[in-house]
Coordinates of C-alpha atoms in Angstrom, one line a residue:
I1 CA 137.8 7.4 -28.1
A2 CA 135.0 5.2 -29.6
V3 CA 137.6 2.8 -31.0
A4 CA 139.5 2.7 -27.7
F5 CA 136.3 1.8 -25.8
V6 CA 135.5 -0.9 -28.3
L7 CA 138.9 -2.4 -27.9
L8 CA 138.6 -2.1 -24.1
T9 CA 135.2 -4.0 -24.3
V10 CA 136.8 -6.7 -26.4
A11 CA 139.8 -6.9 -24.0
G12 CA 137.4 -7.2 -21.0
A13 CA 135.6 -10.1 -22.8
F14 CA 138.9 -11.8 -23.4
L15 CA 140.0 -11.4 -19.8
R16 CA 136.7 -12.7 -18.5
S17 CA 136.9 -15.7 -20.7
F18 CA 140.5 -16.3 -19.6
Q19 CA 139.6 -16.1 -16.0
M20 CA 136.6 -18.5 -16.4
M21 CA 139.0 -21.0 -18.2
R22 CA 141.5 -20.8 -15.3
A23 CA 138.6 -21.5 -12.8
V24 CA 137.7 -24.8 -14.5
D25 CA 138.5 -28.0 -12.6
P26 CA 141.0 -29.9 -14.8
G27 CA 139.9 -33.2 -13.2
F28 CA 143.3 -33.8 -11.4
R29 CA 145.5 -32.0 -8.8
P30 CA 148.6 -30.5 -10.5
D31 CA 150.0 -29.2 -7.3
H32 CA 153.2 -31.0 -6.1
V33 CA 153.3 -33.0 -9.4
F34 CA 156.5 -33.0 -11.5
V35 CA 156.7 -34.6 -14.9
A36 CA 159.5 -35.7 -17.2
G37 CA 159.5 -37.1 -20.7
Y38 CA 161.8 -39.8 -22.0
Q39 CA 162.5 -41.8 -25.2
L40 CA 163.9 -45.3 -24.8
P41 CA 166.5 -46.2 -27.6
L42 CA 165.2 -49.0 -29.7
N43 CA 168.6 -50.7 -29.9
Q44 CA 168.5 -51.2 -26.1
Y45 CA 164.8 -51.5 -25.5
S46 CA 163.6 -53.7 -28.4
T47 CA 161.0 -55.8 -26.6
N48 CA 157.9 -55.2 -24.5
A49 CA 159.6 -57.1 -21.7
S50 CA 162.6 -54.7 -21.6
V51 CA 160.3 -51.7 -21.6
D52 CA 158.2 -53.2 -18.8
A53 CA 161.4 -53.8 -16.8
F54 CA 162.4 -50.2 -17.2
N55 CA 159.0 -48.9 -16.1
H56 CA 158.9 -51.1 -13.0
A57 CA 162.5 -50.2 -12.0
A58 CA 161.7 -46.5 -12.5
V59 CA 158.5 -46.7 -10.4
D60 CA 160.2 -48.7 -7.7
R61 CA 163.3 -46.5 -7.4
L62 CA 161.4 -43.3 -7.4
T63 CA 158.7 -44.5 -5.0
S64 CA 161.4 -45.4 -2.5
Q65 CA 162.8 -41.8 -2.4
P66 CA 162.1 -39.8 0.7
G67 CA 159.1 -37.4 0.3
V68 CA 157.7 -39.2 -2.8
V69 CA 154.0 -39.9 -2.5
A70 CA 153.2 -41.7 -5.7
V71 CA 154.8 -42.4 -9.1
G72 CA 153.2 -43.2 -12.4
I73 CA 154.1 -43.5 -16.1
T74 CA 151.9 -42.6 -19.1
N75 CA 152.2 -42.1 -22.8
S76 CA 149.8 -39.1 -22.7
L77 CA 149.7 -36.3 -20.2
P78 CA 146.4 -34.5 -19.5
A79 CA 146.0 -30.8 -20.2
S80 CA 148.9 -31.0 -22.7
D81 CA 146.8 -30.8 -25.9
S82 CA 148.1 -34.2 -27.0
A83 CA 146.2 -37.5 -26.9
N84 CA 145.7 -40.8 -28.6
G85 CA 142.4 -41.8 -30.0
A86 CA 140.8 -45.1 -31.1
A87 CA 137.4 -46.4 -32.2
Y88 CA 135.8 -48.9 -29.9
T89 CA 132.9 -51.4 -29.6
I90 CA 130.6 -52.0 -26.7
E91 CA 129.5 -55.6 -25.9
G92 CA 125.9 -56.2 -26.7
V93 CA 125.6 -53.7 -29.6
P94 CA 124.7 -55.6 -32.8
A95 CA 127.2 -55.1 -35.7
E96 CA 124.5 -53.6 -37.9
R97 CA 123.8 -50.9 -35.3
W98 CA 127.4 -50.1 -34.6
K99 CA 128.4 -46.4 -35.3
L100 CA 131.9 -45.1 -35.7
K101 CA 132.9 -43.2 -32.6
F102 CA 136.3 -42.4 -31.1
S103 CA 137.6 -41.9 -27.6
N104 CA 140.9 -40.9 -26.2
F105 CA 143.0 -43.4 -24.4
A106 CA 146.2 -43.6 -22.3
I107 CA 148.6 -46.4 -21.5
I108 CA 149.7 -46.2 -17.9
D109 CA 151.9 -47.9 -15.4
G110 CA 152.6 -47.6 -11.7
D111 CA 150.3 -45.6 -9.3
Y112 CA 149.4 -43.1 -12.1
F113 CA 145.9 -42.0 -10.8
R114 CA 147.3 -41.3 -7.4
A115 CA 150.3 -39.5 -8.7
M116 CA 148.2 -37.2 -10.9
G117 CA 145.5 -36.8 -8.2
I118 CA 142.7 -38.2 -10.5
P119 CA 139.8 -39.4 -8.2
L120 CA 138.7 -43.0 -8.5
L121 CA 134.9 -42.8 -8.4
E122 CA 134.0 -46.5 -8.6
G123 CA 135.7 -49.8 -8.7
R124 CA 139.5 -50.2 -8.6
S125 CA 142.6 -49.0 -10.4
F126 CA 145.2 -51.3 -12.0
T127 CA 147.6 -53.5 -10.0
R128 CA 150.7 -55.5 -10.9
D129 CA 148.5 -58.5 -11.2
D130 CA 147.0 -57.0 -14.4
R131 CA 149.7 -58.6 -16.6
S132 CA 149.8 -59.8 -20.2
R133 CA 148.5 -63.3 -19.3
A134 CA 145.8 -62.0 -17.0
P135 CA 142.3 -61.1 -18.2
L136 CA 142.3 -57.7 -20.0
V137 CA 141.0 -54.8 -17.9
V138 CA 140.2 -51.2 -18.6
V139 CA 139.4 -48.1 -16.5
V140 CA 137.0 -45.6 -18.1
N141 CA 136.3 -41.9 -17.3
Q142 CA 133.0 -40.7 -16.0
S143 CA 131.9 -39.3 -19.4
M144 CA 132.5 -42.6 -21.2
A145 CA 130.7 -44.6 -18.5
R146 CA 127.7 -42.3 -18.8
H147 CA 127.7 -42.3 -22.6
S148 CA 128.4 -46.0 -23.2
W149 CA 126.2 -47.5 -20.5
P150 CA 123.5 -45.0 -19.7
G151 CA 121.5 -45.9 -16.7
Q152 CA 123.8 -48.9 -16.0
R153 CA 126.8 -49.6 -13.8
A154 CA 129.9 -49.5 -15.9
I155 CA 131.9 -51.9 -13.7
G156 CA 131.8 -55.4 -15.2
Q157 CA 130.9 -54.2 -18.7
R158 CA 133.1 -55.1 -21.7
M159 CA 134.5 -53.3 -24.7
H160 CA 137.2 -53.8 -27.3
V161 CA 139.2 -51.5 -29.6
G162 CA 138.0 -51.1 -33.2
N163 CA 134.8 -52.1 -35.0
P164 CA 132.9 -55.3 -34.3
K165 CA 134.7 -57.1 -37.1
K166 CA 138.1 -56.2 -35.9
G167 CA 138.4 -59.3 -33.8
L168 CA 140.4 -57.7 -30.9
P169 CA 139.9 -59.2 -27.4
W170 CA 137.3 -57.9 -24.9
A171 CA 138.4 -56.0 -21.9
T172 CA 136.4 -55.7 -18.7
V173 CA 135.8 -52.3 -17.0
V174 CA 137.2 -52.5 -13.5
G175 CA 137.1 -48.8 -12.5
V176 CA 135.6 -45.4 -13.2
V177 CA 137.7 -42.2 -12.7
A178 CA 136.9 -38.5 -13.0
D179 CA 137.1 -36.7 -16.3
T180 CA 140.4 -35.0 -17.0
K181 CA 141.0 -32.2 -19.6
I182 CA 142.9 -33.3 -22.6
G183 CA 143.8 -29.8 -23.8
S184 CA 142.6 -26.3 -22.8
L185 CA 140.6 -26.2 -19.6
D186 CA 137.6 -24.7 -21.3
E187 CA 137.2 -27.5 -23.8
P188 CA 134.3 -30.0 -23.2
N189 CA 135.0 -33.3 -21.5
T190 CA 135.6 -36.2 -23.8
D191 CA 135.3 -40.0 -23.4
Q192 CA 138.6 -41.6 -22.3
W193 CA 139.8 -45.0 -21.2
Y194 CA 143.0 -46.3 -19.7
T195 CA 144.8 -49.6 -20.2
P196 CA 147.7 -51.2 -18.3
A197 CA 151.1 -51.0 -20.0
Q198 CA 151.5 -54.7 -19.4
Q199 CA 148.5 -55.6 -21.6
P200 CA 149.4 -54.6 -25.2
A201 CA 146.8 -57.2 -26.5
M202 CA 144.2 -54.6 -25.7
L203 CA 145.5 -52.5 -28.7
F204 CA 147.2 -55.1 -30.9
G205 CA 145.5 -58.4 -30.2
P206 CA 146.5 -61.6 -28.4
Q207 CA 149.1 -62.5 -31.1
V208 CA 151.1 -59.3 -30.5
S209 CA 154.8 -59.7 -31.0
D210 CA 157.1 -59.0 -28.0
T211 CA 159.6 -57.4 -30.5
L212 CA 159.2 -53.7 -31.0
N213 CA 159.6 -52.0 -34.4
H214 CA 159.6 -48.4 -33.0
A215 CA 161.1 -46.6 -30.0
V216 CA 158.9 -46.3 -26.9
G217 CA 158.6 -43.1 -25.0
G218 CA 156.4 -41.6 -22.3
Y219 CA 156.2 -39.4 -19.2
V220 CA 157.2 -40.1 -15.6
T221 CA 154.7 -38.4 -13.2
L222 CA 155.8 -37.9 -9.7
R223 CA 153.9 -36.5 -6.7
S224 CA 156.0 -35.5 -3.7
S225 CA 155.9 -33.3 -0.6
F226 CA 159.0 -31.4 -1.7
P227 CA 159.1 -28.2 -3.7
P228 CA 159.2 -28.6 -7.5
E229 CA 162.7 -27.2 -7.8
Q230 CA 164.1 -30.2 -5.9
M231 CA 162.5 -32.8 -8.2
P232 CA 164.8 -32.7 -11.2
Q233 CA 167.8 -34.0 -9.2
V234 CA 165.7 -36.7 -7.6
L235 CA 164.5 -37.8 -11.1
R236 CA 167.9 -37.7 -12.7
S237 CA 169.5 -39.7 -9.9
A238 CA 166.9 -42.4 -9.8
I239 CA 166.8 -42.9 -13.6
A240 CA 170.7 -42.8 -13.8
E241 CA 170.8 -45.8 -11.5
I242 CA 168.7 -47.7 -14.1
D243 CA 170.1 -46.3 -17.3
P244 CA 173.0 -43.8 -17.0
L245 CA 172.8 -42.8 -20.7
L246 CA 169.1 -42.1 -20.8
A247 CA 168.3 -38.4 -21.0
L248 CA 165.1 -37.0 -19.5
Q249 CA 163.3 -34.3 -21.4
H250 CA 160.9 -31.5 -20.6
M251 CA 161.2 -31.8 -16.9
E252 CA 158.7 -29.3 -15.4
P253 CA 155.9 -29.0 -12.8
M254 CA 152.5 -30.0 -14.0
N255 CA 151.3 -26.5 -13.4
D256 CA 153.7 -25.4 -16.1
V257 CA 152.3 -27.9 -18.5
I258 CA 148.9 -26.4 -18.0
S259 CA 150.4 -22.9 -18.4
N260 CA 151.9 -23.9 -21.8
V261 CA 148.4 -24.9 -23.1
E262 CA 147.0 -21.6 -21.8
A263 CA 149.8 -19.6 -23.4
P264 CA 148.0 -18.8 -26.7
R265 CA 144.9 -17.6 -24.9
R266 CA 147.0 -15.5 -22.5
F267 CA 149.0 -14.0 -25.4
N268 CA 145.8 -13.0 -27.2
T269 CA 144.3 -11.5 -24.1
D270 CA 147.5 -9.5 -23.3
L271 CA 147.8 -8.4 -26.9
I272 CA 144.2 -7.0 -27.3
T273 CA 144.5 -5.4 -23.8
A274 CA 147.8 -3.7 -24.9
F275 CA 146.1 -2.4 -28.1
A276 CA 143.1 -1.2 -26.1
M277 CA 145.3 0.7 -23.6
A278 CA 147.4 2.2 -26.4
A279 CA 144.3 3.3 -28.3
L280 CA 142.8 4.9 -25.1
L281 CA 146.1 6.7 -24.4
L282 CA 146.3 8.0 -27.9
A283 CA 142.7 9.1 -27.8
T284 CA 143.2 10.9 -24.5
T285 CA 146.4 12.5 -25.6
D286 CA 144.8 13.7 -28.9
R287 CA 141.8 15.2 -27.0
K288 CA 144.1 17.1 -24.6
S289 CA 146.1 18.3 -27.6
T290 CA 143.0 19.5 -29.3
R291 CA 141.9 21.4 -26.2
L292 CA 145.3 23.1 -25.8
N293 CA 145.3 24.2 -29.5
S294 CA 141.8 25.6 -29.1
S295 CA 142.9 27.5 -26.0
H296 CA 145.9 29.0 -27.8
L297 CA 143.6 30.1 -30.7
G298 CA 141.2 31.7 -28.2
I299 CA 138.4 29.5 -29.3

């Protein structure tokens, strides 16, 4: 009985922790959002221009579908436990005082922030004017704005990828968005910035080649007024008009993406609860058996 109650106490703590995690705001609105992964074959999409053309066509065709509210493309989904990271330099910090620090980043296209329901807190989001020949721009999350420019307005500040000696071009902050969870909802918020897909110089410098040496993939994010079960057909039909041979992968509601990240915690909670209930049942059964035996013996 003592062991059973210990297990029940642990199970209760696990359950409470799981409930608290589920109550955390992920920083975006997953309701009515459907996502699908894709990988563009290198033999067909061998240049940045061809990838940009696919992205624009996908966003345009899907946006024109009835019931679709917003469409975006990204290389990194929030709350999926996968992210890209890079060191960065803030303008005005002397090279001798520079300290290595990393932040997560995402390459986005289309109306990504609206599609994911990520609030824009200050400034603006990206537009189609933010192209390769336009001045480089970046949107940062609230945590990065606070940590990088404490007591200052982040809009108008500049940063570049890598250390001060890297020589990569400066990008100007044009917007600040809410923090979004990278992995599990109970993990602390981290610094993150976003760059337009049409400005690869942010990551690779102004002399970046238009020719790609690796296949490009990403995720289509779609917010609509329709139920999630109707979205796969809408996505397939629209993408098939652009590239009939391109297969979409991992098509699922954004709520399912979050559930996948929560799965290990849910499994551990269910497992310890099952052990606790089994131990309590065995203890109760054993005690009843002991009482019956004692009664038969006349004790």
